[in-house]
Tab-separated table of C-alpha atoms in Angstrom:
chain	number	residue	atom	x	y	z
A	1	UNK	CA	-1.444	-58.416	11.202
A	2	UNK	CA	-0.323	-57.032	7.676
A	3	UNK	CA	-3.845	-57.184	6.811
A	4	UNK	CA	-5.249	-55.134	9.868
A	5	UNK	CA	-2.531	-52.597	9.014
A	6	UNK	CA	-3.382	-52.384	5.736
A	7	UNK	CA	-7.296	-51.991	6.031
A	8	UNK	CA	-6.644	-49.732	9.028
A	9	UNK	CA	-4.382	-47.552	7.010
A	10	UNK	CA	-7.005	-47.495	4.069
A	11	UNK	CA	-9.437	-46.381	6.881
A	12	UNK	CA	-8.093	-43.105	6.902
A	13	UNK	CA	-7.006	-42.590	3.592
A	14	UNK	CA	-10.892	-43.029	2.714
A	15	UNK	CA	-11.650	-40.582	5.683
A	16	UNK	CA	-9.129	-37.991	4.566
A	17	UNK	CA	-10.057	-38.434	0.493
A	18	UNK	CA	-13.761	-38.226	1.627
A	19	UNK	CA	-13.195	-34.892	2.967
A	20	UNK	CA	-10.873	-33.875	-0.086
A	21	UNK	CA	-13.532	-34.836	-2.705
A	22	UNK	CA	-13.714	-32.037	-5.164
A	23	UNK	CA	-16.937	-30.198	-7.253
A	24	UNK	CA	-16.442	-31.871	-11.191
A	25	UNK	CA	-18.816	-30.332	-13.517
A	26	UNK	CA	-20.548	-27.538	-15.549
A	27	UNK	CA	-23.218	-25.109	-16.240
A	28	UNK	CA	-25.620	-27.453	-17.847
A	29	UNK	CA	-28.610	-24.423	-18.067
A	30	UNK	CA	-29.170	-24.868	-22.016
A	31	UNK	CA	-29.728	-28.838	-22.204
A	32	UNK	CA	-33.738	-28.863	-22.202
A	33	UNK	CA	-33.553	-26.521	-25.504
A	34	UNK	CA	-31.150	-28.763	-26.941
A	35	UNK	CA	-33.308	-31.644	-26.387
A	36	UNK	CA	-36.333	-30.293	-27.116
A	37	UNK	CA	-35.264	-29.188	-30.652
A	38	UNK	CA	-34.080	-32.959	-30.565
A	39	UNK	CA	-30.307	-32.440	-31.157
A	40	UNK	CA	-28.464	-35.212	-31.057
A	41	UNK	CA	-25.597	-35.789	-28.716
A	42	UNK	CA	-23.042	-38.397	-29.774
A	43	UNK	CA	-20.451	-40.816	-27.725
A	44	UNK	CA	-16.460	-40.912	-29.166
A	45	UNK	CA	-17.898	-43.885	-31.429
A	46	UNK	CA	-20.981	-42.227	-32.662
A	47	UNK	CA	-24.066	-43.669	-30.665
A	48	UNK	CA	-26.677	-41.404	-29.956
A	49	UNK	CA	-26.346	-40.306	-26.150
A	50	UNK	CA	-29.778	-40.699	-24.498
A	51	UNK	CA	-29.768	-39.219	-21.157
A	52	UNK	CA	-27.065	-36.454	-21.167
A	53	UNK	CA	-27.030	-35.857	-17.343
A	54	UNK	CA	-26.438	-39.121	-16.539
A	55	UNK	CA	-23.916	-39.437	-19.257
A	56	UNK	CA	-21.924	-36.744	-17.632
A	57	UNK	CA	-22.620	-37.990	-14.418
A	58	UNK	CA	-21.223	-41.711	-14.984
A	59	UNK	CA	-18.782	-40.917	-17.703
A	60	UNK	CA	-17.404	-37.633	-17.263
A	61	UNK	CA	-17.423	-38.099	-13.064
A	62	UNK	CA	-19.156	-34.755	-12.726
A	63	UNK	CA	-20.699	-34.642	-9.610
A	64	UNK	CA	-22.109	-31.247	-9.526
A	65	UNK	CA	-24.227	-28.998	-12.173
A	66	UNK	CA	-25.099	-25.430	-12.153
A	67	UNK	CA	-28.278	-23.838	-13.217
A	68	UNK	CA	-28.853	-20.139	-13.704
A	69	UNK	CA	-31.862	-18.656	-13.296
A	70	UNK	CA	-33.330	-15.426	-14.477
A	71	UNK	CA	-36.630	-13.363	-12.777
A	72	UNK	CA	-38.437	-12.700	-15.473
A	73	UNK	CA	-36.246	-13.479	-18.683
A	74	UNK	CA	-35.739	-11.808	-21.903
A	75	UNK	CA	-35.489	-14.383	-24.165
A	76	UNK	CA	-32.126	-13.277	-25.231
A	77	UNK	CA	-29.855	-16.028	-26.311
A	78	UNK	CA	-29.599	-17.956	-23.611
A	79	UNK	CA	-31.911	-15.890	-21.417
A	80	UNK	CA	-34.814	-18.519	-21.247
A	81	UNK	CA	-34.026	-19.730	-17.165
A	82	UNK	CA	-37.468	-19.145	-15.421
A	83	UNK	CA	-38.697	-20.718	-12.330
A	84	UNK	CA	-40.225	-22.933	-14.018
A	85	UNK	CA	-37.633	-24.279	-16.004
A	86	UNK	CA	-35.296	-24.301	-13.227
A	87	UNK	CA	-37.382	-26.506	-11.027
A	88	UNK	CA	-37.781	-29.513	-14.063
A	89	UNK	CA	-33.800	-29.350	-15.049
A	90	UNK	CA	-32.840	-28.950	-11.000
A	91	UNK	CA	-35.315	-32.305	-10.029
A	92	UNK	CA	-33.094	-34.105	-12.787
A	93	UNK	CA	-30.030	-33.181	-11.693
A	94	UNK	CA	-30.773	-34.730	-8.059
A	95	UNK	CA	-32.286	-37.482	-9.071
A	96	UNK	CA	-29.258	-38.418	-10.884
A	97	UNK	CA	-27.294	-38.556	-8.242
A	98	UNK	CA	-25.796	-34.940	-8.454
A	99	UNK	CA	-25.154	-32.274	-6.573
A	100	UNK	CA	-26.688	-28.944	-7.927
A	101	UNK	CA	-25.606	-25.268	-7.910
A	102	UNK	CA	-28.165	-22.381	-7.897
A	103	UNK	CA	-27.061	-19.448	-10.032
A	104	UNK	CA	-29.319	-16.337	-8.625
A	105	UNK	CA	-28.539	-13.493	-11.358
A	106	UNK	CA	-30.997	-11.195	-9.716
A	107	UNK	CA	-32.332	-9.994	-13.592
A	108	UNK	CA	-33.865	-10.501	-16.346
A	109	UNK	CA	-31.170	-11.172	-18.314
A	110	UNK	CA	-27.189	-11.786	-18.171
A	111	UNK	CA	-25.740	-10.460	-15.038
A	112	UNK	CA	-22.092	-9.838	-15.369
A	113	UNK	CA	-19.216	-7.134	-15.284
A	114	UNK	CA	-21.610	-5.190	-17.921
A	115	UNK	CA	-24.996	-6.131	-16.953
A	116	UNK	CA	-26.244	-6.116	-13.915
A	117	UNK	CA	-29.771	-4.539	-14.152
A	118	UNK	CA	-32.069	-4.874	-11.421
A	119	UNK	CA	-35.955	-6.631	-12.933
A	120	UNK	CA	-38.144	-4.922	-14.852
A	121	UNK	CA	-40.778	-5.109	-11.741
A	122	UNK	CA	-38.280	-4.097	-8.939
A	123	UNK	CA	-37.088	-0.419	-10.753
A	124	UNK	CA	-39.652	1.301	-8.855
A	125	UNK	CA	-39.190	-0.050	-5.434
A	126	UNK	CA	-37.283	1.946	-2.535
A	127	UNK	CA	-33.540	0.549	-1.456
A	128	UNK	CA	-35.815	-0.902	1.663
A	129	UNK	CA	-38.721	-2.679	-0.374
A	130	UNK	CA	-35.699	-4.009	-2.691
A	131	UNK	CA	-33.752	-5.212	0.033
A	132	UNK	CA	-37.247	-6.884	1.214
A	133	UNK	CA	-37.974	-7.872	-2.327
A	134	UNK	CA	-34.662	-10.125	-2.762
A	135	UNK	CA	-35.311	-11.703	0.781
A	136	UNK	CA	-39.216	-12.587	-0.244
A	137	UNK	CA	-37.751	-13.622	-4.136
A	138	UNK	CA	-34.857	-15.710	-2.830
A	139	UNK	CA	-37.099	-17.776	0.127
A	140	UNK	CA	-39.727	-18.166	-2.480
A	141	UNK	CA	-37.214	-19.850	-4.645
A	142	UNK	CA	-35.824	-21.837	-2.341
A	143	UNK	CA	-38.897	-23.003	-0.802
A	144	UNK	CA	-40.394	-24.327	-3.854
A	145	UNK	CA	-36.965	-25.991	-4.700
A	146	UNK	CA	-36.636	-27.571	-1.959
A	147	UNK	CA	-40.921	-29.052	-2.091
A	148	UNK	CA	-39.477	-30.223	-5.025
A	149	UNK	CA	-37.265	-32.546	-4.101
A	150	UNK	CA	-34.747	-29.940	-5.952
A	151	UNK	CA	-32.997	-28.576	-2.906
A	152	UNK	CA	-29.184	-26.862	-3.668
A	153	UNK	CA	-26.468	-27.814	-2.226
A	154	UNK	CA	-25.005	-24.681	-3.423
A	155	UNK	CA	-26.085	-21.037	-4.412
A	156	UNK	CA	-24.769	-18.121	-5.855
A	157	UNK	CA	-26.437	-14.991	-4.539
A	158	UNK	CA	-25.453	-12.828	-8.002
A	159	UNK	CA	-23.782	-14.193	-10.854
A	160	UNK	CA	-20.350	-12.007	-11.237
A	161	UNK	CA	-20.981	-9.180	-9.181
A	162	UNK	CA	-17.654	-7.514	-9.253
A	163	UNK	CA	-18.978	-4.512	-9.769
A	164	UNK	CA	-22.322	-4.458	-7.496
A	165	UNK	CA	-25.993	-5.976	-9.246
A	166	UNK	CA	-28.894	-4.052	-9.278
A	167	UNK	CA	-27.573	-0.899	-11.067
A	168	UNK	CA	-31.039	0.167	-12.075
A	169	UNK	CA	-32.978	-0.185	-15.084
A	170	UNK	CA	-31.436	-1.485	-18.071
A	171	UNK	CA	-29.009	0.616	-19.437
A	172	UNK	CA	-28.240	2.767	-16.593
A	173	UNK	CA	-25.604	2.329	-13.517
A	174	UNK	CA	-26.922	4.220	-10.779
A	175	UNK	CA	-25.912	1.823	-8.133
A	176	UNK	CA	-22.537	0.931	-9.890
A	177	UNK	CA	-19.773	-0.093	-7.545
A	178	UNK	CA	-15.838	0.960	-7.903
A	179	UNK	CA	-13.348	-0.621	-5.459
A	180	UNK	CA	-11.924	2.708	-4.502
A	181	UNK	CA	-15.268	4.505	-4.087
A	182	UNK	CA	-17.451	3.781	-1.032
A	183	UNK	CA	-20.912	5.076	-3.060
A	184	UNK	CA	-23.291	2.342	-3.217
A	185	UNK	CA	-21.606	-0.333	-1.426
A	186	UNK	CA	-23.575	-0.071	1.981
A	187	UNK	CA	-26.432	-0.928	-0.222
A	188	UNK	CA	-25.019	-3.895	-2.128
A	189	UNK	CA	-23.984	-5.592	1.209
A	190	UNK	CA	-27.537	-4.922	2.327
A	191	UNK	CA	-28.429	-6.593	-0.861
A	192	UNK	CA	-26.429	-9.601	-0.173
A	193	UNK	CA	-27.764	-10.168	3.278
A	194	UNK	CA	-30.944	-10.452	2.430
A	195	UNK	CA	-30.047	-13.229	-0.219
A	196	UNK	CA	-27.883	-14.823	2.244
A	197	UNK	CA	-30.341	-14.753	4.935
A	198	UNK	CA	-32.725	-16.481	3.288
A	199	UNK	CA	-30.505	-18.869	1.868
A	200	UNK	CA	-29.602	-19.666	5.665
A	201	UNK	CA	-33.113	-19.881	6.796
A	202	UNK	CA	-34.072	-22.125	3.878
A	203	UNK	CA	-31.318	-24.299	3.005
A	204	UNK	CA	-28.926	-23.968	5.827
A	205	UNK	CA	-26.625	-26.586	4.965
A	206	UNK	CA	-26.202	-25.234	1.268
A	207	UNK	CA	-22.996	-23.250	0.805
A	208	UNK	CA	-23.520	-19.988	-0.563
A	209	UNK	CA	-20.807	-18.155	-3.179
A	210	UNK	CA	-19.678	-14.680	-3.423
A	211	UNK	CA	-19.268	-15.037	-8.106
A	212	UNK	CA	-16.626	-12.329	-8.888
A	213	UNK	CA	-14.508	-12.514	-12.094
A	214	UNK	CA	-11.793	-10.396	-11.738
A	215	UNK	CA	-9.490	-13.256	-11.374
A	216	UNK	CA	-6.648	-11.371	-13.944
A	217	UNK	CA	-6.898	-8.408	-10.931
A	218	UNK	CA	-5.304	-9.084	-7.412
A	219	UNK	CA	-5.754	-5.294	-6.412
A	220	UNK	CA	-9.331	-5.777	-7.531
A	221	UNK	CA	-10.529	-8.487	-6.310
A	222	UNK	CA	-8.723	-8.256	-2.485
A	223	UNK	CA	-10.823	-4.732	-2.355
A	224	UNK	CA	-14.023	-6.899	-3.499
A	225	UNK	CA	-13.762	-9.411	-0.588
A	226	UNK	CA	-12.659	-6.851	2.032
A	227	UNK	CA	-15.587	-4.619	1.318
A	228	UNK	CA	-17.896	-7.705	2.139
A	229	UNK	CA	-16.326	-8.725	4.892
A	230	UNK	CA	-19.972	-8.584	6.707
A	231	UNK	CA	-21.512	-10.630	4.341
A	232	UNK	CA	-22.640	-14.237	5.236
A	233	UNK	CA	-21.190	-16.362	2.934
A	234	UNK	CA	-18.839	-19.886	2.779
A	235	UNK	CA	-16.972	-20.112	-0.919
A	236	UNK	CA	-15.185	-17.321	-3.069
A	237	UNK	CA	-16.123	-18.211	-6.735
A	238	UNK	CA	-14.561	-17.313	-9.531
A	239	UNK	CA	-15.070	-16.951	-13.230
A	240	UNK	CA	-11.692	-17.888	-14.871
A	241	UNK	CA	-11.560	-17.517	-18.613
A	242	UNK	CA	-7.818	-17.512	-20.158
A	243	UNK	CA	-8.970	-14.969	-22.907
A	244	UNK	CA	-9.651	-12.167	-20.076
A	245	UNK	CA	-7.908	-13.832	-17.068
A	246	UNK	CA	-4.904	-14.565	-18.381
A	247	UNK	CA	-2.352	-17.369	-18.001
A	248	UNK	CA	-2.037	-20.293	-14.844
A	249	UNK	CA	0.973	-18.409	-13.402
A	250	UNK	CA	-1.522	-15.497	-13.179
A	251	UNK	CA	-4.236	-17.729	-11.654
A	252	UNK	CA	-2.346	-19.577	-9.003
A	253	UNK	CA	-0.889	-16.711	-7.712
A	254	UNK	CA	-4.335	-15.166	-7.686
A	255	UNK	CA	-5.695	-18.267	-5.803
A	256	UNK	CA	-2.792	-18.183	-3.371
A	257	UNK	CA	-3.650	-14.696	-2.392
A	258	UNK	CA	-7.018	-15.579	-1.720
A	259	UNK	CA	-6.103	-18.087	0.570
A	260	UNK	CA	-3.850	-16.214	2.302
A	261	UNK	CA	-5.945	-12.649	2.960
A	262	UNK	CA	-8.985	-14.792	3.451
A	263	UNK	CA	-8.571	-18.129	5.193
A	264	UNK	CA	-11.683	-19.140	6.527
A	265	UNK	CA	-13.196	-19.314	2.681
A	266	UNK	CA	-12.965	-22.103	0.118
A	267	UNK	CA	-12.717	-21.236	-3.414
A	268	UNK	CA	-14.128	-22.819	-6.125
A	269	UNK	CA	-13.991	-21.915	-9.987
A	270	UNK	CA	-17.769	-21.972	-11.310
A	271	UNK	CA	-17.122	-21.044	-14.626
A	272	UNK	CA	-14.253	-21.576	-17.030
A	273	UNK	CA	-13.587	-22.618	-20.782
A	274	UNK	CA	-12.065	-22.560	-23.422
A	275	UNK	CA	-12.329	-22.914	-27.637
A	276	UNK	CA	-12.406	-25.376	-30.014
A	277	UNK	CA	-12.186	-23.722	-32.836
A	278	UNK	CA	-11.491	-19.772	-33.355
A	279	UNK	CA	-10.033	-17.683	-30.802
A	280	UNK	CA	-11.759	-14.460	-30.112
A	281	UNK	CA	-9.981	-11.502	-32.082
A	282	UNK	CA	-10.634	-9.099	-28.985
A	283	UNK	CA	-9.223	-11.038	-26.030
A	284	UNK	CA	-6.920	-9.289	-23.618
A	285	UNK	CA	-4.824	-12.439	-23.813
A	286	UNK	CA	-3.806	-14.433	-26.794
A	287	UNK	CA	-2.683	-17.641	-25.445
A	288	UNK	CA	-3.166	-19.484	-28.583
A	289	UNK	CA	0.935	-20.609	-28.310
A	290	UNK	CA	0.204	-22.839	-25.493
A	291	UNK	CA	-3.127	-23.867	-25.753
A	292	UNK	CA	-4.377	-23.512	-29.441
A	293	UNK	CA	-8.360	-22.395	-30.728
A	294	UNK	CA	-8.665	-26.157	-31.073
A	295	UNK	CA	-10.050	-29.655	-29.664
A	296	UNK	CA	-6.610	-31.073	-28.595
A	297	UNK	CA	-6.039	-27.071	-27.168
A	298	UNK	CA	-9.349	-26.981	-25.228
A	299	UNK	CA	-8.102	-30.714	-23.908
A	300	UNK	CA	-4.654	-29.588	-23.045
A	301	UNK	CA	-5.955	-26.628	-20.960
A	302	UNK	CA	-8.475	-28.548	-19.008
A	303	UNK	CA	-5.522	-30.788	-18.320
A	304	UNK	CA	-3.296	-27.739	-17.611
A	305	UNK	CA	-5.985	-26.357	-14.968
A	306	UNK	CA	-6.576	-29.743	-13.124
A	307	UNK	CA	-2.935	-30.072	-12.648
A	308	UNK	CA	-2.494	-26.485	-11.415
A	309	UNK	CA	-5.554	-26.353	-9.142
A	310	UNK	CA	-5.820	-30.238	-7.826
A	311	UNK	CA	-3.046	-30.450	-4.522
A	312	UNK	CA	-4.584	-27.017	-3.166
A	313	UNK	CA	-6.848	-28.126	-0.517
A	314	UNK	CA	-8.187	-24.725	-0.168
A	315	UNK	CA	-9.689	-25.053	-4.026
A	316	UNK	CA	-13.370	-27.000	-4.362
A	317	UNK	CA	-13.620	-27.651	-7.649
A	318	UNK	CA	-14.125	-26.157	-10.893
A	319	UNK	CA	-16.982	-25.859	-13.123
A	320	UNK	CA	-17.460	-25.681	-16.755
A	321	UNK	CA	-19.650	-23.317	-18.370
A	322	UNK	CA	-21.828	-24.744	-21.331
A	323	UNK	CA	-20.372	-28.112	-21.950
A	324	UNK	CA	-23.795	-29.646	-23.735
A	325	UNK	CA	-23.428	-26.799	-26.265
A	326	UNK	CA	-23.461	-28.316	-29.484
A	327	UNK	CA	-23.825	-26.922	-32.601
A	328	UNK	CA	-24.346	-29.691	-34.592
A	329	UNK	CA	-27.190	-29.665	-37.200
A	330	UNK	CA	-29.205	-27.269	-35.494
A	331	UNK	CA	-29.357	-23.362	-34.875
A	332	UNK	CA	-30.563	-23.464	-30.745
A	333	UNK	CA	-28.269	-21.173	-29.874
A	334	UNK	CA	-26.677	-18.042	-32.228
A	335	UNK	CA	-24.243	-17.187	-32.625
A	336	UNK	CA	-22.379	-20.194	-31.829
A	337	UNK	CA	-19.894	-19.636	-28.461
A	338	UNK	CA	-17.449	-22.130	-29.609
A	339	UNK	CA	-16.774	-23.599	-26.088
A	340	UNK	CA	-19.134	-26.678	-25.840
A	341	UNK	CA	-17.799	-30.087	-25.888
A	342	UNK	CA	-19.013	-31.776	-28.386
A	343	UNK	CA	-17.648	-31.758	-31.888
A	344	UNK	CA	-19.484	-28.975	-34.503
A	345	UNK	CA	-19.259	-31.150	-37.168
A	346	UNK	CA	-20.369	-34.672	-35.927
A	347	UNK	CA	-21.785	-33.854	-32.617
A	348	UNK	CA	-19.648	-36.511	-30.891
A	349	UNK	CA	-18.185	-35.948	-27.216
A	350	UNK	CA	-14.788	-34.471	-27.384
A	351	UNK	CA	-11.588	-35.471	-25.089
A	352	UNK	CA	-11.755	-32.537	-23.199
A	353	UNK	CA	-14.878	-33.819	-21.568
A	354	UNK	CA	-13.284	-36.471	-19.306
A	355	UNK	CA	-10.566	-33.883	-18.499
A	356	UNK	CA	-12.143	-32.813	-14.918
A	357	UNK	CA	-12.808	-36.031	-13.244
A	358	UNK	CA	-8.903	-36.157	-12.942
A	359	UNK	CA	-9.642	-33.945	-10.133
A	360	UNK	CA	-10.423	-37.103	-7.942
A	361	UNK	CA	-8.425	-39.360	-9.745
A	362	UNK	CA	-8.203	-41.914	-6.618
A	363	UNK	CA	-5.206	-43.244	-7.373
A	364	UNK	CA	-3.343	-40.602	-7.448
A	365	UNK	CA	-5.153	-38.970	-4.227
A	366	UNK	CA	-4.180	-42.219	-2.987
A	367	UNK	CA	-0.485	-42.171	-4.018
A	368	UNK	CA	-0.151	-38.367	-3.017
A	369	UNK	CA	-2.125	-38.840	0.468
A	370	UNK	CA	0.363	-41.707	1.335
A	371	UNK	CA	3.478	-39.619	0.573
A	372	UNK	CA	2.615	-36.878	2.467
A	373	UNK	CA	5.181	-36.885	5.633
A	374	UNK	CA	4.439	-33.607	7.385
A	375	UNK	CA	0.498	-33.576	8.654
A	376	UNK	CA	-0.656	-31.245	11.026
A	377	UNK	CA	1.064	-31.410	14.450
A	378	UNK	CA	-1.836	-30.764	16.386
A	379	UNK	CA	-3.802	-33.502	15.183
A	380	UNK	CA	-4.423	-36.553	17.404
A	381	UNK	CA	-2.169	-39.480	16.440
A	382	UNK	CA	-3.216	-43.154	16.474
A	383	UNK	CA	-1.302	-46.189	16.126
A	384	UNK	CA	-2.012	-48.470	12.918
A	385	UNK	CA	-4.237	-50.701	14.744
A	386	UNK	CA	-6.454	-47.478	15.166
A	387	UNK	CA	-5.697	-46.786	19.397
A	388	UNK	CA	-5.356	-43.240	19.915
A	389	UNK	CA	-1.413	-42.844	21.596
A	390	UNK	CA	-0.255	-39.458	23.643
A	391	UNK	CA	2.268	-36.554	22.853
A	392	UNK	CA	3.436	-37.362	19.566
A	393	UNK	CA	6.911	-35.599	20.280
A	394	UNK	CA	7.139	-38.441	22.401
A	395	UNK	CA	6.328	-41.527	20.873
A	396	UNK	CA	8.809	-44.907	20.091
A	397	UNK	CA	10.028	-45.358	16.833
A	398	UNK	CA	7.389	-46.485	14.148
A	399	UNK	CA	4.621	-45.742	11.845
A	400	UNK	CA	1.758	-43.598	13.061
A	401	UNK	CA	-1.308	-42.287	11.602
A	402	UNK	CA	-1.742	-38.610	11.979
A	403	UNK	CA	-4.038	-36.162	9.914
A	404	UNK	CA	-5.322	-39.525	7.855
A	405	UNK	CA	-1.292	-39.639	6.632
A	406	UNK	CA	1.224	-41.877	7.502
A	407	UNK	CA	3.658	-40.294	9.990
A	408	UNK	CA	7.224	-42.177	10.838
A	409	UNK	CA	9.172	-41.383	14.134
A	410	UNK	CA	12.626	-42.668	14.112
């Protein structure tokens, strides 16, 4: 009997831990540069790292990887994400036995807060052909992803799009939108139904992300997800970079919100950070006090984050952006960003690596799921031999399972 209990108990701690499992891993978009200039990657006792993917897969427990991808890039630092590219790094990812994140940035080069220009060969269409144009671009994309055996299993439709995308040709913000200004936001929604409608047609069991990255900004960001309250989407992602975001107090009260004003979305941080060596002399935030510009700071705040973010069943996962950058005996990518996670100086993986995968530590889900008293009332309730029993407000005195926890009535 203590043996059916047990294994029947474990049944629906599985079920319920199943269901909690959370998104572990990075931005991976640079690792075919790096190993086609042949850098080597390193292990904590020096041997040369063959198959980084897999290493983070199977020793770092990431379980996800994000891929940007450009329309026609620049060539800019970073900027070197065509279709083609995208297709060969995205088939790797799935055949390692991860899932995979589609960054859309809807450019030619870096989309964010300060870039958002619409493609070289869109400036001249009409608001309709462009709304038509990111429709026919995004199913195109998708389609040949998913012939590829490449298919996402998430996308971003704009890659931090706080402020609109599509602003116009480079250097101009014609199409810029302000929270408290209702110019050009009829025609970003339109912009993001499109995208989303082809990324339901496509890949309908993907989830698609709203990216914004005013994570430091309540007032801001509340406005952001009202205004596209029309828009088809599943996951509120956020860029969170303690520099320009500030501290965790800041962040968990912004995540809080979030949940609250908008309960039917997850969130999930797709990109954060954080240096291992000098700390930028223009951030908003100098947090260098509690988590120093170094390899045991970048550790601690990984750690810090996990343990902020991991009991919120609301939050997916987080993400880290660039963790194969690695500056080590080789000039791929200038000027150095100082966030990667390998060691400058001897190319060897750094601790802060293995700090995510505490996220589904399964111990500790374990130990947390079983000490949980209070699940939802409205659940059913089953005895421990797994029969489903009536009201629970009237059941004998015993253990229950309810909500995959363990619920006494005395």
């Amino acid at each position: 009997m203590k043996k059916s209990v047990f294994t029947m108990i474990m049944f629906f701690v599985a079920l319920s831990l199943s269901a909690q499992q959370k998104v572990v891993g990075g931005d991976i978009s640079m690792l075919p540069k790096y190993e086609a200039a042949n850098v080597v990657y390193k292990d904590a006792n020096g041997n040369k790292i063959s198959d980084l993917i897999a290493y983070f897969h199977q020793e770092a427990g990431f379980n996800t990887a994000r891929v940007r991808l450009f329309v026609n890039p620049t060539n800019a630092t970073g900027v070197v994400q065509d279709l083609d590219y995208v297709l060969a790094l995205s088939k790797r990812i799935k055949a390692a036995g991860m899932k995979l994140m589609l960054d859309f940035h809807y450019s030619d080069t870096w989309a964010d807060p300060s870039n958002q220009w619409t493609p070289a060969a869109w400036t001249s269409l009409s608001e309709t052909q462009l709304q038509q144009r990111i429709y026919d671009y995004t199913k195109d994309v998708l389609t040949q992803m998913v012939e590829a055996d490449a298919s996402p299993d998430y996308i971003q439709t704009g890659n931090e799009i706080s402020y609109g995308m599509c602003w116009g040709p480079n250097g101009t913000k014609t199409y810029y939108c302000y929270y408290d200004k209702d110019n050009n936001w009829a025609r970003f929604i339109g912009l993001l139904q499109q995208a989303g409608k082809a990324c339901r047609e496509v890949c309908p069991d993907a989830k698609i992300i709203i990216h914004t990255e005013r994570t430091n900004n309540w007032g801001g960001t509340q406005k952001i997800y009202n205004r596209l309250a029309t828009v088809d989407y599943d996951i509120i992602g956020l860029s969170y970079y303690p520099e320009w975001h500030n501290n965790l107090n800041s962040l968990i009260s912004i995540l809080g919100n979030l949940h609250t004003y908008f309960p039917d979305k997850q969130v999930m941080i797709v990109e954060t950070g954080y240096y291992n060596n000098w700390y930028p002399s223009n951030a908003t935030y100098n947090l260098t006090s509690t988590w120093p510009a170094s390899a045991a700071g970048q550790k601690k705040f990984l750690d810090d984050l996990v343990a902020a973010v991991k009991d919120l069943d609301y939050m997916q996962g987080i993400l880290y952006w660039f963790p194969e950058e690695n500056p080590y005996q080789n000039r791929v990518y200038e000027p150095w960003y100082n966030h990667g996670l390998f060691n400058p100086d001897t190319g060897r993986v750094v601790d802060a690596l293995f700090s995510l995968k505490a996220l589904n530590d399964t111990a500790t889900a374990v130990e947390t799921l079983l000490q949980k008293t209070q699940p939802d009332p409205d659940a059913p309730v089953y005895t421990l031999d797994g029969r489903l029993v009536g009201n629970p407000d009237n059941l004998p005195a015993g253990m229950y399972i309810q909500d995959g926890r363990k619920l006494i009535k005395r």
